[in-house]
Each structure stands twice: as C-alpha cells, then as structure tokens.
Coordinates of C-alpha atoms and ligand atoms in Angstrom, one line a residue:
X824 CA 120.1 -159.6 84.7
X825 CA 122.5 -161.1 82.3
X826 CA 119.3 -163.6 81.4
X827 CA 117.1 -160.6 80.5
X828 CA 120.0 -159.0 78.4
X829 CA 119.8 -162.3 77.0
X830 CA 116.2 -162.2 76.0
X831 CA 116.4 -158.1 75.0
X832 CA 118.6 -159.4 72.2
X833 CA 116.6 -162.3 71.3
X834 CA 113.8 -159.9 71.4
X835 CA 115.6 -157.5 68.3
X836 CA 116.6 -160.5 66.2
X837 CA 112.9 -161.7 66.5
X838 CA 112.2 -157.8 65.7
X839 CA 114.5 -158.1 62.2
X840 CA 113.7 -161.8 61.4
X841 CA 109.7 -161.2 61.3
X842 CA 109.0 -158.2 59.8
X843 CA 108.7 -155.3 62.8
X844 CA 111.9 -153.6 63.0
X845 CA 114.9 -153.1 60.5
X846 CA 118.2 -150.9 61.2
X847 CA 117.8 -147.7 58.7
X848 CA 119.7 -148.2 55.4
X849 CA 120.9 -151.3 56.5
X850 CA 122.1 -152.4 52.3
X851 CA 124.9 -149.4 53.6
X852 CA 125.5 -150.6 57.1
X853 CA 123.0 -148.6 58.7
X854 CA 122.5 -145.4 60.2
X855 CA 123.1 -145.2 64.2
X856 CA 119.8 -145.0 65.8
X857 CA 117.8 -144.9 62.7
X858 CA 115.1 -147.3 62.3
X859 CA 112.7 -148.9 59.8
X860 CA 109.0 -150.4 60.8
X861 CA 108.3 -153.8 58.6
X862 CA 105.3 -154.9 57.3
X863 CA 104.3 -156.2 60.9
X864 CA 106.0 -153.1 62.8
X865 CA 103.6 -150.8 60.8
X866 CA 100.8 -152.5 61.7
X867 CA 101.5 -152.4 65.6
X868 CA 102.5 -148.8 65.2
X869 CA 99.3 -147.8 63.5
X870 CA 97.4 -149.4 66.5
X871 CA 99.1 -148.0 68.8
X872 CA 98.4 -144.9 67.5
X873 CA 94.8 -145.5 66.7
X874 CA 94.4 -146.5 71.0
X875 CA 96.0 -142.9 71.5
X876 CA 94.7 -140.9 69.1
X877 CA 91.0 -142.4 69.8
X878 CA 91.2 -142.3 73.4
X879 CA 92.0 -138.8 73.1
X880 CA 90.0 -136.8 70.4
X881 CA 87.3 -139.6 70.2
X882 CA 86.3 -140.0 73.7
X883 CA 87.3 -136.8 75.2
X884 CA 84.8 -134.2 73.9
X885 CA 87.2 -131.8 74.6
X886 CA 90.1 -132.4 72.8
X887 CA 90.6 -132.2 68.8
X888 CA 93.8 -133.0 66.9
X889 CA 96.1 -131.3 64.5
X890 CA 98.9 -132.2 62.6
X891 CA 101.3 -129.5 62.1
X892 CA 104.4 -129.5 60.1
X893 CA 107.7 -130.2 61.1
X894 CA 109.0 -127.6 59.8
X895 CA 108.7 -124.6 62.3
X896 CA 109.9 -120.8 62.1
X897 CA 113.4 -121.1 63.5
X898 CA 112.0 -118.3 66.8
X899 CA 109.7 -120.9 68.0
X900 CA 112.9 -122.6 68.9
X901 CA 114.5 -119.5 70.8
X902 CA 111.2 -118.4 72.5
X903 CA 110.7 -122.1 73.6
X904 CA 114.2 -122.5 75.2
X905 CA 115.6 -125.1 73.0
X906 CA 118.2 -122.7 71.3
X907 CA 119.6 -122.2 74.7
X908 CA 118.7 -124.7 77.0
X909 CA 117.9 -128.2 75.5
X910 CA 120.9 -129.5 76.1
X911 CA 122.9 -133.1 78.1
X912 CA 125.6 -133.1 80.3
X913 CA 128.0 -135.5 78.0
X914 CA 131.6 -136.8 79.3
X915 CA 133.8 -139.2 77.7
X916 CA 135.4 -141.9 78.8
X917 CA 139.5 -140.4 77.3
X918 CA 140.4 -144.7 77.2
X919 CA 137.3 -146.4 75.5
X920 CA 136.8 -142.7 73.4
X921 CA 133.6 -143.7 74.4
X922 CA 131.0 -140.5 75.0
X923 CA 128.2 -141.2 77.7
X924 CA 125.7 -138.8 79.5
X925 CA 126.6 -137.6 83.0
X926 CA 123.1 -137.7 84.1
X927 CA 122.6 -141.1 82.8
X928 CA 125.6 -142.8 84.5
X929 CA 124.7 -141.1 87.7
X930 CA 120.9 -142.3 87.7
X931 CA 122.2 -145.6 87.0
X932 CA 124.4 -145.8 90.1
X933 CA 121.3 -144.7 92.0
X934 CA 119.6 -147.7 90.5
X935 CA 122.9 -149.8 91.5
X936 CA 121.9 -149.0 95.2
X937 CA 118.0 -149.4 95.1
X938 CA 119.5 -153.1 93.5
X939 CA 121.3 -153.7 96.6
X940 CA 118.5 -153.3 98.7
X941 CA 115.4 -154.8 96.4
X942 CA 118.2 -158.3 97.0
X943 CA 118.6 -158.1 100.9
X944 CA 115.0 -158.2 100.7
X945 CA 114.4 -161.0 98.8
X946 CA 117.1 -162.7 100.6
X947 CA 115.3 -162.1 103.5
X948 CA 111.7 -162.8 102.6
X949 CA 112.8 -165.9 101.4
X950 CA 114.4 -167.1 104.5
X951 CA 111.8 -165.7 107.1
X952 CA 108.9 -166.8 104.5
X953 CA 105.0 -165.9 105.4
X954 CA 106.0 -163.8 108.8
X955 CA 108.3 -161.5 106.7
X956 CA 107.3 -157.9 107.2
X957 CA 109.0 -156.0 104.7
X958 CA 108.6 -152.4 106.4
X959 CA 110.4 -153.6 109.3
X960 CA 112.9 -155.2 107.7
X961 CA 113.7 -152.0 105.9
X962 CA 113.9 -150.1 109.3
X963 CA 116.2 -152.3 111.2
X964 CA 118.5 -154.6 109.0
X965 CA 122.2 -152.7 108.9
X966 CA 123.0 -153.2 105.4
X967 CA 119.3 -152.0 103.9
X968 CA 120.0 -148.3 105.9
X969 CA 123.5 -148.4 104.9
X970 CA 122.8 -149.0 101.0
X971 CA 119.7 -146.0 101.8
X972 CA 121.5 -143.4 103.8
X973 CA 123.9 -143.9 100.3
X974 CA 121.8 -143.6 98.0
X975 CA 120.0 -141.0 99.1
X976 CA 123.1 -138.6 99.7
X977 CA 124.1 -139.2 96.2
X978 CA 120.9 -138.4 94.9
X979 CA 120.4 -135.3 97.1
X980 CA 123.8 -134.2 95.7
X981 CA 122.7 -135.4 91.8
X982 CA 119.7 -133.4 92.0
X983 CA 121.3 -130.3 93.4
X984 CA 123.5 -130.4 90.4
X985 CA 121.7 -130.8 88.0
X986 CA 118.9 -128.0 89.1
X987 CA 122.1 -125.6 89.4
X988 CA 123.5 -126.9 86.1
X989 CA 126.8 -127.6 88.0
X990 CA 128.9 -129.5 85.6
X991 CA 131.8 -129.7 87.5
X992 CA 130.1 -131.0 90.2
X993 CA 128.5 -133.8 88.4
X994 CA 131.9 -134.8 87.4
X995 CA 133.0 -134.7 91.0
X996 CA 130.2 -137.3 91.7
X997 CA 131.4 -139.7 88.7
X998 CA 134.6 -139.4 90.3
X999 CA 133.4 -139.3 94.0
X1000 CA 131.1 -142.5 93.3
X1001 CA 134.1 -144.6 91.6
X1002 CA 132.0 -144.7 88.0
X1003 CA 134.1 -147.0 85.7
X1004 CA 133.0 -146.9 81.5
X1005 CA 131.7 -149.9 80.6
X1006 CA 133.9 -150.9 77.9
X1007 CA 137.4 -149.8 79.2
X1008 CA 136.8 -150.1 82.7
X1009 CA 138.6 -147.1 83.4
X1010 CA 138.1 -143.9 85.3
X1011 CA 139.7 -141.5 82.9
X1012 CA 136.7 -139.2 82.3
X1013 CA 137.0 -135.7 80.4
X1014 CA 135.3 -133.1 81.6
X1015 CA 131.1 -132.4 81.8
X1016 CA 130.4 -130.7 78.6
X1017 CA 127.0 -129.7 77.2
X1018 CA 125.3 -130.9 74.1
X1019 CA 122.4 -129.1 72.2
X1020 CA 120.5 -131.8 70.3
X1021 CA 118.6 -130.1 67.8
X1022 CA 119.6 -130.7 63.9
X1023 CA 119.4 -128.1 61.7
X1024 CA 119.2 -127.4 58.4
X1025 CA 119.1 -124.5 55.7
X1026 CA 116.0 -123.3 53.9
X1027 CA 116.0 -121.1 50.9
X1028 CA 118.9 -121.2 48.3
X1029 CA 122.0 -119.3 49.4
X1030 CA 122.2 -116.8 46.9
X1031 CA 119.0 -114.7 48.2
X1032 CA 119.7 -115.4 51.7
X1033 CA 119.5 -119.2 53.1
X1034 CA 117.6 -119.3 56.9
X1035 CA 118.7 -122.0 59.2
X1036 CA 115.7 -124.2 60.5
X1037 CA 115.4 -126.7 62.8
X1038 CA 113.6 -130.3 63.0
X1039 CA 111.4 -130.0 65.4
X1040 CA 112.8 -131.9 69.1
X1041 CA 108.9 -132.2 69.9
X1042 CA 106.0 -132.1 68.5
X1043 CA 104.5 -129.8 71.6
X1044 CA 105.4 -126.3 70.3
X1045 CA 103.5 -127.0 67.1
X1046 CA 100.5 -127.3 69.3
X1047 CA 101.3 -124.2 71.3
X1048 CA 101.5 -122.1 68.2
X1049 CA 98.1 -122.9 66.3
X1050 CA 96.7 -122.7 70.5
X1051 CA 94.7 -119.3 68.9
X1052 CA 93.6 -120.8 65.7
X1053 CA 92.1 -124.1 67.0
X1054 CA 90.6 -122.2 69.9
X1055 CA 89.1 -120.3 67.6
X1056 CA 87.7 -122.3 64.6
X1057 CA 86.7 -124.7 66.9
X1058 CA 85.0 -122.4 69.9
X1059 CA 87.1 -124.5 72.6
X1060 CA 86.2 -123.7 76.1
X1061 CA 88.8 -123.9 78.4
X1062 CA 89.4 -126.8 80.1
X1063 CA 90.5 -128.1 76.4
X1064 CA 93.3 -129.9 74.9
X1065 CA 95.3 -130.2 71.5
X1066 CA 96.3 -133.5 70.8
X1067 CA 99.0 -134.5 68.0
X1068 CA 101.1 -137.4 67.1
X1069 CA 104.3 -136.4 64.7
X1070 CA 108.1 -137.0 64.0
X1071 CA 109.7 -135.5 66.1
X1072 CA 114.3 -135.4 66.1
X1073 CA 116.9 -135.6 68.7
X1074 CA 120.5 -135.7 67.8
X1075 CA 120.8 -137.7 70.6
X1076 CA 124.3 -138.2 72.3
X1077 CA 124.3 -142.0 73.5
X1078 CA 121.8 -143.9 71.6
X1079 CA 122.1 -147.8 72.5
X1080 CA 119.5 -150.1 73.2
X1081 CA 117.4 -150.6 70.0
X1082 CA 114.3 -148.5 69.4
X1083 CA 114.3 -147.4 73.3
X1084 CA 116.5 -143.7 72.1
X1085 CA 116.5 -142.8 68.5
X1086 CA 117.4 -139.9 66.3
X1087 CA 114.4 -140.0 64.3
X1088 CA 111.3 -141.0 66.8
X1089 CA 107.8 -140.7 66.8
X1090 CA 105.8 -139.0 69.5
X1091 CA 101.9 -138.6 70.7
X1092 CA 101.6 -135.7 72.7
X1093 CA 98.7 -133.6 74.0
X1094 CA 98.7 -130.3 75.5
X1095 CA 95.7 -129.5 78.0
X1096 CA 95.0 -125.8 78.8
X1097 CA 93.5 -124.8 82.0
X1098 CA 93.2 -122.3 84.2
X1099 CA 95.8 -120.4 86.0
X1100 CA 95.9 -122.4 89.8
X1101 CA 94.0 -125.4 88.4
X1102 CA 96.6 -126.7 86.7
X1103 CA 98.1 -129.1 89.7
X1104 CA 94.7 -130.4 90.1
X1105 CA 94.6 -131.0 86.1
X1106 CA 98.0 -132.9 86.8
X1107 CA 96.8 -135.1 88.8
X1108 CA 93.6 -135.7 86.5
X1109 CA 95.9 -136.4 83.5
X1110 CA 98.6 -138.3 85.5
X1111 CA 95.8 -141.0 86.8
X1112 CA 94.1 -141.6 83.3
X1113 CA 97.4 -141.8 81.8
X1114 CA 98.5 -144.9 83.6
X1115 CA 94.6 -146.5 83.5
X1116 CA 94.9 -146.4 79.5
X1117 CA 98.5 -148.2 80.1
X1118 CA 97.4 -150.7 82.4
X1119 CA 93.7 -151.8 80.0
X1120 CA 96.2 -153.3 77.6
X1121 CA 96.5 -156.1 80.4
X1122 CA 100.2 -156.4 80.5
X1123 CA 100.2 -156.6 84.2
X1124 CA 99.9 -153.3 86.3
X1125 CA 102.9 -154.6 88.1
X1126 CA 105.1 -153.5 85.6
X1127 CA 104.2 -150.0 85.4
X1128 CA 105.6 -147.0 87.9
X1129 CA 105.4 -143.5 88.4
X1130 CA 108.5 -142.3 88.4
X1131 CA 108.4 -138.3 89.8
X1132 CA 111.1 -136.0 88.5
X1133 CA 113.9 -134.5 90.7
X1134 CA 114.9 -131.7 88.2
X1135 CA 112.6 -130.2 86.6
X1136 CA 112.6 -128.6 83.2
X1137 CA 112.9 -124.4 84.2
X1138 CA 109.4 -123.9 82.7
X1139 CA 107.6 -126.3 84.7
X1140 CA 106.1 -126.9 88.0
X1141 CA 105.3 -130.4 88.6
X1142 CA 106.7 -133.6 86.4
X1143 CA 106.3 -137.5 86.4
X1144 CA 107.4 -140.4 84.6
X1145 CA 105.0 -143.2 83.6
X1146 CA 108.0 -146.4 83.7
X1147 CA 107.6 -149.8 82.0
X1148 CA 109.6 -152.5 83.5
X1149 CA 112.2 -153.3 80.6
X1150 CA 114.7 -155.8 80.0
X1151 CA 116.9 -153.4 81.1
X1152 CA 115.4 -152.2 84.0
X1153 CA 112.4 -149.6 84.7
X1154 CA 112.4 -147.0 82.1
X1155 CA 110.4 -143.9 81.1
X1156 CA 107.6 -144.0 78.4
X1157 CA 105.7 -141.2 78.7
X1158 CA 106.4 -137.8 80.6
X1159 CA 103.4 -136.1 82.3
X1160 CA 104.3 -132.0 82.9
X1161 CA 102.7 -129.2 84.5
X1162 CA 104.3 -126.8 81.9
X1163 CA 102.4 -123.5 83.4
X1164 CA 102.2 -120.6 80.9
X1165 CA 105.6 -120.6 80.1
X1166 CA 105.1 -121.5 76.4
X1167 CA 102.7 -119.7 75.7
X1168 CA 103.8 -116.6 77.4
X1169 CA 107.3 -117.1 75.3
X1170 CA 105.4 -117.0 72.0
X1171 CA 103.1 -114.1 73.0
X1172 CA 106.3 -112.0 73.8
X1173 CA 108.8 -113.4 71.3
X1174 CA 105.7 -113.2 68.3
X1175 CA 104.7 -109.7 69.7
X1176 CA 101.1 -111.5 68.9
X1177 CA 98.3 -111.3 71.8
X1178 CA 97.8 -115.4 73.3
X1179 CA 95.1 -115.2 75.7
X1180 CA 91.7 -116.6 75.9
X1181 CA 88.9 -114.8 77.3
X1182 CA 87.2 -117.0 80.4
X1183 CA 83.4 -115.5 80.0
X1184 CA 82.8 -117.3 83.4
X1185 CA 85.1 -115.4 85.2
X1186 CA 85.0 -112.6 82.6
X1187 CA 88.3 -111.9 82.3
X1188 CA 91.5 -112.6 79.6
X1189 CA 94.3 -114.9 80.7
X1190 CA 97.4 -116.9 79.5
X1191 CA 96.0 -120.5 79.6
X1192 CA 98.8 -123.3 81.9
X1193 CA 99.3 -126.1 80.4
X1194 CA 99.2 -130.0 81.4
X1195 CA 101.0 -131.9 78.5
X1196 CA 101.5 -135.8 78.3
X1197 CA 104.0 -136.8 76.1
X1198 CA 104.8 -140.1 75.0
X1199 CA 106.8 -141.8 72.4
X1200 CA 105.4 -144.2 70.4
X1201 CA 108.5 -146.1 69.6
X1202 CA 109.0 -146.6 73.2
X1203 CA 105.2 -147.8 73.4
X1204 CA 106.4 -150.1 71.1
X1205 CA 109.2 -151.2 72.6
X1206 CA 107.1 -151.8 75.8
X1207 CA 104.6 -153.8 74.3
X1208 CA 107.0 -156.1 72.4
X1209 CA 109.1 -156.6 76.0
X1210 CA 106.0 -157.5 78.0
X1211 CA 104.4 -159.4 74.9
X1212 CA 107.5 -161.6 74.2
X1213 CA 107.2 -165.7 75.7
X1214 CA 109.2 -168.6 75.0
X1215 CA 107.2 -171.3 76.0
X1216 CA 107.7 -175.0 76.4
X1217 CA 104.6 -176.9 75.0
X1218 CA 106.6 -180.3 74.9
X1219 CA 109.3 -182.4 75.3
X1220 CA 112.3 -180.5 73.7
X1221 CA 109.8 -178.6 72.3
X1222 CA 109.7 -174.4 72.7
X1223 CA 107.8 -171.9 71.0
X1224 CA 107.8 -168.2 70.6
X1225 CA 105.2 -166.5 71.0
X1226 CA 104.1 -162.3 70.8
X1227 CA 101.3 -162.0 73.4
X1228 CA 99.9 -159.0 72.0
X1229 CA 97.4 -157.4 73.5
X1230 CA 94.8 -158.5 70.7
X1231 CA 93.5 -155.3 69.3
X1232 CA 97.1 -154.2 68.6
X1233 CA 98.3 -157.6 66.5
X1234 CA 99.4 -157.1 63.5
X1235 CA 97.1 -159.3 62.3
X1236 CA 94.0 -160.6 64.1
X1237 CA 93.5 -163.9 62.2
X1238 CA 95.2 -166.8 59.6
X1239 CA 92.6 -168.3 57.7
X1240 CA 94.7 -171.7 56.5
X1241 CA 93.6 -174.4 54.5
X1242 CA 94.7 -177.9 55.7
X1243 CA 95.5 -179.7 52.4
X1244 CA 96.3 -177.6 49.2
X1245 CA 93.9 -179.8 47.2
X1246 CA 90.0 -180.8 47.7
X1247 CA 88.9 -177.6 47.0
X1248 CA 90.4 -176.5 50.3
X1249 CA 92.2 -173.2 49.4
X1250 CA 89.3 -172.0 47.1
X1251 CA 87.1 -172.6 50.6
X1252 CA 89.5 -170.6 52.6
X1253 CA 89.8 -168.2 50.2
X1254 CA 85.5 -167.8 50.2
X1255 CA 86.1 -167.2 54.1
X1256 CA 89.1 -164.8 54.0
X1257 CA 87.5 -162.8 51.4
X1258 CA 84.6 -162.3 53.6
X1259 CA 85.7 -161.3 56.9
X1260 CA 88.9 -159.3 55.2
X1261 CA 86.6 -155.9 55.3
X1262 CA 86.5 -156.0 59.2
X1263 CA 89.9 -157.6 60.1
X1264 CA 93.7 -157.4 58.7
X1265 CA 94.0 -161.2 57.6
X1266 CA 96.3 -163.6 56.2
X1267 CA 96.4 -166.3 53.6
X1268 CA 98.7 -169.4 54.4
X1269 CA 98.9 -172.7 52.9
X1270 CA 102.2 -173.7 53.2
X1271 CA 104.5 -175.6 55.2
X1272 CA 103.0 -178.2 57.7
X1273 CA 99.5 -176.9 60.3
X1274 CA 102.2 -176.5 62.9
X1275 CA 104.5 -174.6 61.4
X1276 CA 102.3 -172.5 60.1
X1277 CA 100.5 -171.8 63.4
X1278 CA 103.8 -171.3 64.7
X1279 CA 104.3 -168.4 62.5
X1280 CA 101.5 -166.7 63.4
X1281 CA 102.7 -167.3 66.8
X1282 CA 105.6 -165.3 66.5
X1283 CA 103.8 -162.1 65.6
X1284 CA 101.0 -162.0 67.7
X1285 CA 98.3 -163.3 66.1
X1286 CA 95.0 -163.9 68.2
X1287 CA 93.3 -166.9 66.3
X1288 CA 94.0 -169.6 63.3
X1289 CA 90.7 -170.6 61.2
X1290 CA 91.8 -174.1 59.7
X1291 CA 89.3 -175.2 56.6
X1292 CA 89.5 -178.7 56.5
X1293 CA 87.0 -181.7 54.3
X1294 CA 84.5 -181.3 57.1
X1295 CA 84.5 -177.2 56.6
X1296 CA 83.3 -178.7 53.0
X1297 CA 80.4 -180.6 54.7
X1298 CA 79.2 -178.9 57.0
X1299 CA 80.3 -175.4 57.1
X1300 CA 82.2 -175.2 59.9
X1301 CA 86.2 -174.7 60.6
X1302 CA 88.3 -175.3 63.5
X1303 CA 89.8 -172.0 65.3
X1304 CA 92.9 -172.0 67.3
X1305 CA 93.6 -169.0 70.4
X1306 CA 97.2 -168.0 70.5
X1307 CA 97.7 -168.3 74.1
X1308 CA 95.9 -171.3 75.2
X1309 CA 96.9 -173.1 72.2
X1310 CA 93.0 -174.6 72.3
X1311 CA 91.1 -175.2 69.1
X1312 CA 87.1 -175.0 68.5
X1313 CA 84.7 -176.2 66.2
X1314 CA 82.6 -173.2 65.4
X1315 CA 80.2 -172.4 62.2
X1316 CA 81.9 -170.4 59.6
X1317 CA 79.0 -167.3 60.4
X1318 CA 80.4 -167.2 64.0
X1319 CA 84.0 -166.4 63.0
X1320 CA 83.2 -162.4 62.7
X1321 CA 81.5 -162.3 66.5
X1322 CA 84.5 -164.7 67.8
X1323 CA 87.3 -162.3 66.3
X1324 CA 85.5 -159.2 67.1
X1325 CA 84.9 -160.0 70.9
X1326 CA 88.7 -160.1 71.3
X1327 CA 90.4 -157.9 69.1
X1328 CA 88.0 -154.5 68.9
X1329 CA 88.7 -151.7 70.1
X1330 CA 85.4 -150.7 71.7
X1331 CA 86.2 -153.2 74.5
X1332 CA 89.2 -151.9 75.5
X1333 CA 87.7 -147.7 75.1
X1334 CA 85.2 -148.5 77.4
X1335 CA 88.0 -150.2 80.1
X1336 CA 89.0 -146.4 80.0
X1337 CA 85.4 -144.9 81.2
Ligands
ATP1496 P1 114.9 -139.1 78.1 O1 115.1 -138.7 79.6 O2 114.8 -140.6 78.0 O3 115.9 -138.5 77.2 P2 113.0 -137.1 77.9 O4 112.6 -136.9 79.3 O5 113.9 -136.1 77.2 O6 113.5 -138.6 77.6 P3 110.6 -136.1 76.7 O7 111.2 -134.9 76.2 O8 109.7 -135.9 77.9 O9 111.7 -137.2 77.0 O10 109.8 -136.8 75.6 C1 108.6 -137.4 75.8 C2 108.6 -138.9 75.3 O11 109.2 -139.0 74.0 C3 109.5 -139.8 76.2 O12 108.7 -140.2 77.3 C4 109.8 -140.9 75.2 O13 108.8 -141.9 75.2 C5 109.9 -140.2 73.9 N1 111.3 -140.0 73.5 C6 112.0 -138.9 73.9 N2 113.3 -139.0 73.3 C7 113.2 -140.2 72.5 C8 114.2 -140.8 71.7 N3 115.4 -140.3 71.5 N4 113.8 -141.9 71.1 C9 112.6 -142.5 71.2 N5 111.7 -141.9 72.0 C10 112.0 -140.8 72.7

C-alpha cells in the first residue's frame, strides 16, 4: 500500500512536471481543491469527452445533447432537494482540528476488514497453490468468518444510520469501532454535524433587490428542466435521453487526493426517460453498457467493479457504483441511478407548470422515470492516468516512464522528429508534419538527443515517433517507433496516415461498443 501511495504521488508530480495538471492559482499558493488542465491535460480531457459525448448522442439515435447554463433559478434547488437535503455527515477530530466525513471514515473501516480477508486468502492460495479453492476457504478458515461476521455487523449498523440520518449513531460507530484521525492519532471526535455543500452567490445589485443563486451541484437538473422543450423541438419518443457534460460545484468538506474530489469539477451526465415500471429494466440496460464503454479503453476489465449502493438517495429506487481500482484503493467513477419521477414531479409541482409526455402507444399522459448515469470527468481522468502510468526498466540502470494511454485519448498521437538539425532534415520533417497535421494533433521536436526526445513523448502518452533521417531524403521513407513495444519500422512516408489512424481513431473503439 505504502508502494502505491508511493507511485500516486509520483503520478501528480508527473501531472505538474508535463503539462496535465496544475494546482489553481498556484503564483498565490493555490486554491484547495482547485485545479488547472495544461496543455496536455486539455487534450486528454477533450477526448475523454469526445468518447462520451459521441458514444452517447452520436450512436444512440435516441439521445440529443444540451448545454444549459450554470446558472439556475434558485427553486430548482429547493424542488430538487438540495436546499434541504444535500448535505455530509462531517466530525472533527478536536486534537489534529482536523474535519473528516463520518461516512467516509466508516466505509473505510469496512474496507479495513474486506483487507483482512483479501490477505488470509492470498496467504493461503499461496501456500496450498493449484488445489486452493477459494469458496471453501472462505467457509471454513476461523479468522476469514471472524473478519466477515465483523464486517458485516458494522455495515448493517452503517447503513441503518445513515438511511435514518442518525447522527448520533454514526458517531457511536466511530467510537464503537476505535476510529483514530489520521494525523493525531487520537480519538477525540466532536460531534456528527451536517454540511450543505452548495455555494452560493448573489445576483442583481442590492439596491433593487439582490437574489441569492446557487452553482449548480450537478449538471442533472438542468436537463430535467428543458425535459419539455427538447421533447418537444425535437419530437422525442420515449424511451429517450438528455445528455450533457458541464461544470458542475461542490463545496466539498474533505477534499484530498488530487483531482479525485474537487470544488470545481466537471461532469458528463445523461438522463434517460422511460416508462413508469420499466425503469429497473432500463437500469440494468444502462448499468451494463456503462461498464462495456469503460472496459473498450483496454485498461484491464479487472480493475473495474460494480459497487451497489446501501443508502440510497430519498428520490431513488435502485443505485450502483462503476469503481476503478486506484492507487488508493477501489473508488467510484460514475454513479448509475434509478431516480423514478421524483425530479420531474418536484418541478411540475414546485413550477405549477404541467411535465408529462403523452405515450400515443398506450394513449395516455404520464410523468416520465428516469435512469441517469453520472460521471465525472476529472475522475475519468484520474482513472486513466492511474491505470496508464508505467515505469519500466528497458536496461541496465536504465528506467523509463511511460503514459500508456489508450491511443485515441493521447494528447498527441504522433512526434514527427528530424534526426540531425542539418541536411535538409527539419525542412523534410516539417513537409511531413505539415501534411498529416489536418488528421492528427502532432508535434515538432528537434532537440536534445533521438532518445531523449522519444523519451518525452513517452511520458505523455504518445502512440508513435516518425524519425526523418538521410535515407527519408532518398527514398521516401521514415522510421516509426510504437510507445509500448519500443519497436521501430521502416515504412513509406504515404503509409504514416493509415498506420496512425488504425490505432488512434475513434471509429475503432465506437464500434467495440456495438
Ligand atoms: P462521492 O460519494 O465521491 O462524494 P457522489 O456519490 O456524491 O460522489 P454523484 O453525486 O453521484 O457523486 O456524482 C456523479 C459523479 O460526479 C461521481 O461519480 C464523480 O465521478 C463525480 N464527482 C462527484 N463529486 C466530485 C468531486 N467533488 N470532484 C470530482 N468529481 C466528482
């Protein structure tokens, strides 16, 4: 564990040191949990988005986009529940002065126990080797269904109060379970308290009246509000969905590890209307496809989860987590939610405005449910830069790091290099860059030694080197080097668009998700 925390920090001074991620106002010390994207960050981000949006509103037929401002009419935020409800349990730790969420310490003691039992395992696959049955193992070995019956009391007890919003309780179980803070090591907790984590500001001048307005927590309720005029305009027959992607704030109570919670995040959410009773079916649906557009980036299905909810939110009826294994641990990326017609009920009554859609099938009016998946794209981010990151020995006291980006969402897909910086060797590279610059982001690199240089490239992500060296002169042809094998070619300078293409376009990876 220590060794992964090792390479999570590596990871974020590789983040700052190459362009992807900078601490907000950093000339000032920064801002807590504010973040800026670099030239390289941007790049990933915009892919990223470009694989949701497309596999969304291009492939799906039945779902357009919108972009809707952040700004909101401060009832959406009262009809939606937020005013009241979207709150965490927060406790501080009276020694370190130190504030943490209840929730948060709890789940992590739940995680301490399924620890103790993922290591009897191991211990014990390793000693009994090929004849190791797992299942059995589980069922009979003393210390496995003591660690269980454990965990599973205290999670009974967590969920129980948390879905009666007991705060005392949960206190009682930081207590009960011996939870020390981190930094002081201490038991002295304060009480549960809750937090709302909207930020608000004022609009208008105060003279005529100033209106306090929030920033929006989600991008979801902008969705739910234009539900009438998109269905509209755009004739959408239900089953249809709304997709968006938007800013989105938290003022968010504990914000640590990097880019993983921030104050200021980005989200990609879509909200699919159905019928009322078809909506679980619709879960499942969403809650499959969801994890198949994870898993075509090729980062190894093993490290993704479905993580089902134990509270769930009071407006909805069925909620899972799609978990990426990070550094530190398993950790939601994208929430999958049966919301039912909650939201749009809440702005029919609190807008006195009639939501329904007319079902000429079953010739009737109705409140449409809703199926939402909601996912972050910093997190995304975060998750692709985690699995992506290698160190790699390629010699004798030699390492190198390397991004193993999916290709399609490198920064850049290819370094067109000259060897020398003489012979007519740049203006050749140059001829070639300009050329295939139209289809690809490119770079331009002459200096500093072929290695170096390719290690560069190396180090954020991208796919393939084209060196132009005297024989390019001759004959037309350039060498070009894969990231991950580290192999070179000699291919004709006409191939290079059909080489880079076959790895890095999109339509390859869109057609995985058919
Ligand atoms: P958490 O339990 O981690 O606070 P949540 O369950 O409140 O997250 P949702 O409200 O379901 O999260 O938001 C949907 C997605 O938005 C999350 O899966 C996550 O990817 C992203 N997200 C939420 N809060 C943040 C944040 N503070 N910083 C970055 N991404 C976030």
């Amino acid at each position: 564990m220590a060794q992964q925390e090792d390479v999570f920090k590596k990871l974020v001074a590789h983040c700052k040191e190459y362009g992807f991620v900078f601490p907000s106002s950093e000339i000032y010390d920064g801002l807590g949990a504010v973040y800026d994207y670099g030239q390289n960050g941007v790049e990933l981000k915009n892919n990223i988005k470009r694989y949701w949006w497309d596999a969304m509103v291009k492939l799906n037929e039945n779902i357009v986009g919108i972009d809707s401002a952040i700004f909101m009419h401060p009832t959406i935020w009262k009809a939606s529940g937020h005013v009241d409800a979207f709150n965490d349990p927060l406790i501080d730790n009276k020694d370190s002065k130190k504030r943490y969420r209840a929730d948060v310490l709890i789940e992590e003691q739940i995680a301490k126990y399924d620890d103790k039992i993922a290591k009897e395992v191991a211990k014990a696959a390793k000693k009994f080797g090929d004849s190791f049955d797992k299942e059995k193992f589980l069922a009979t070995s003393a210390h496995c269904k003591e660690h269980q019956a454990k965990r599973d009391a205290l999670h009974a007890r967590y969920a129980k109060a948390m879905n009666d919003n007991n705060l005392e309780e949960l206190r009682q179980i930081i207590i009960d379970e011996e939870i020390v803070c981190p930094i002081s090591g201490t038991k002295n907790w304060t009480d549960v308290r809750q937090f709302n984590l909207m930020f608000s500001t004022e609009m208008g001048s105060t003279a005529d009246g100033s209106m306090k307005i929030f920033l929006r927590p989600e991008t979801a309720q902008g969705i739910f509000v234009n539900f009438l005029n998109v269905q509209k305009t755009g004739r959408m027959k239900i089953p249809f969905g709304i997709a968006q992607i938007g800013k989105a704030f938290r003022n968010e109570i504990v914000a640590r590890q990097f880019i993983f919670r921030m104050r200021e995040f980005e989200q990609m959410e879509m909200q699919f209307f159905v019928r009322p009773g078809e909506e679980l079916k619709w879960f499942e649906h969403w809650k499959a496809i969801r994890l198949k557009w994870h898993k075509a980036l090729g980062m190894g299905d093993e490290n993704y989860r479905y993580h089902d909810h134990d509270k769930l939110a009071h407006y909805a009826n069925a909620a899972t987590d799609i978990e990426f294994r990070m550094p530190f641990g398993f950790k939601e990326v994208e929430g999958i939610h049966s919301r039912t017609n909650f939201d749009l009920s809440q702005h029919q009554q609190y807008s006195g405005k009639k939501i329904q859609y007319f079902d000429p099938e079953l010739n009737e009016s109705y409140v449409p449910y809703v199926i939402e998946t909601s996912i972050g794209v910093d997190r995304m981010f975060l998750s692709i830069l985690c699995g992506a990151y290698t160190e790699e020995v390629v010699g004798e006291n030699d390492t190198r790091v390397v991004l193993k980006l999916p290709a399609v969402l490198s920064p850049v897909k290819a370094a067109v290099m000259p060897l020398v910086k003489k012979d007519g060797l740049p203006e050749k590279a140059r001829e070639i860059l300009n050329d295939i610059k139209f289809d690809f982001n490119c770079q331009y690199d002459e200096k500093d030694s072929i290695g170096k240089r390719y290690r560069r490239q190396d180090a954020i992500g991208t796919p393939f080197c084209i060196t132009v060296d005297h024989q390019t002169l001759e004959d037309n042809t350039v060498t070009i080097r894969e990231r991950d094998t580290m192999q070179q070619e000699r291919v004709a300078v006409s191939e290079l668009k059909n080489i880079i293409n076959a790895k890095t376009s999109f339509t390859e990876l869109f057609k995985k998700l058919m």
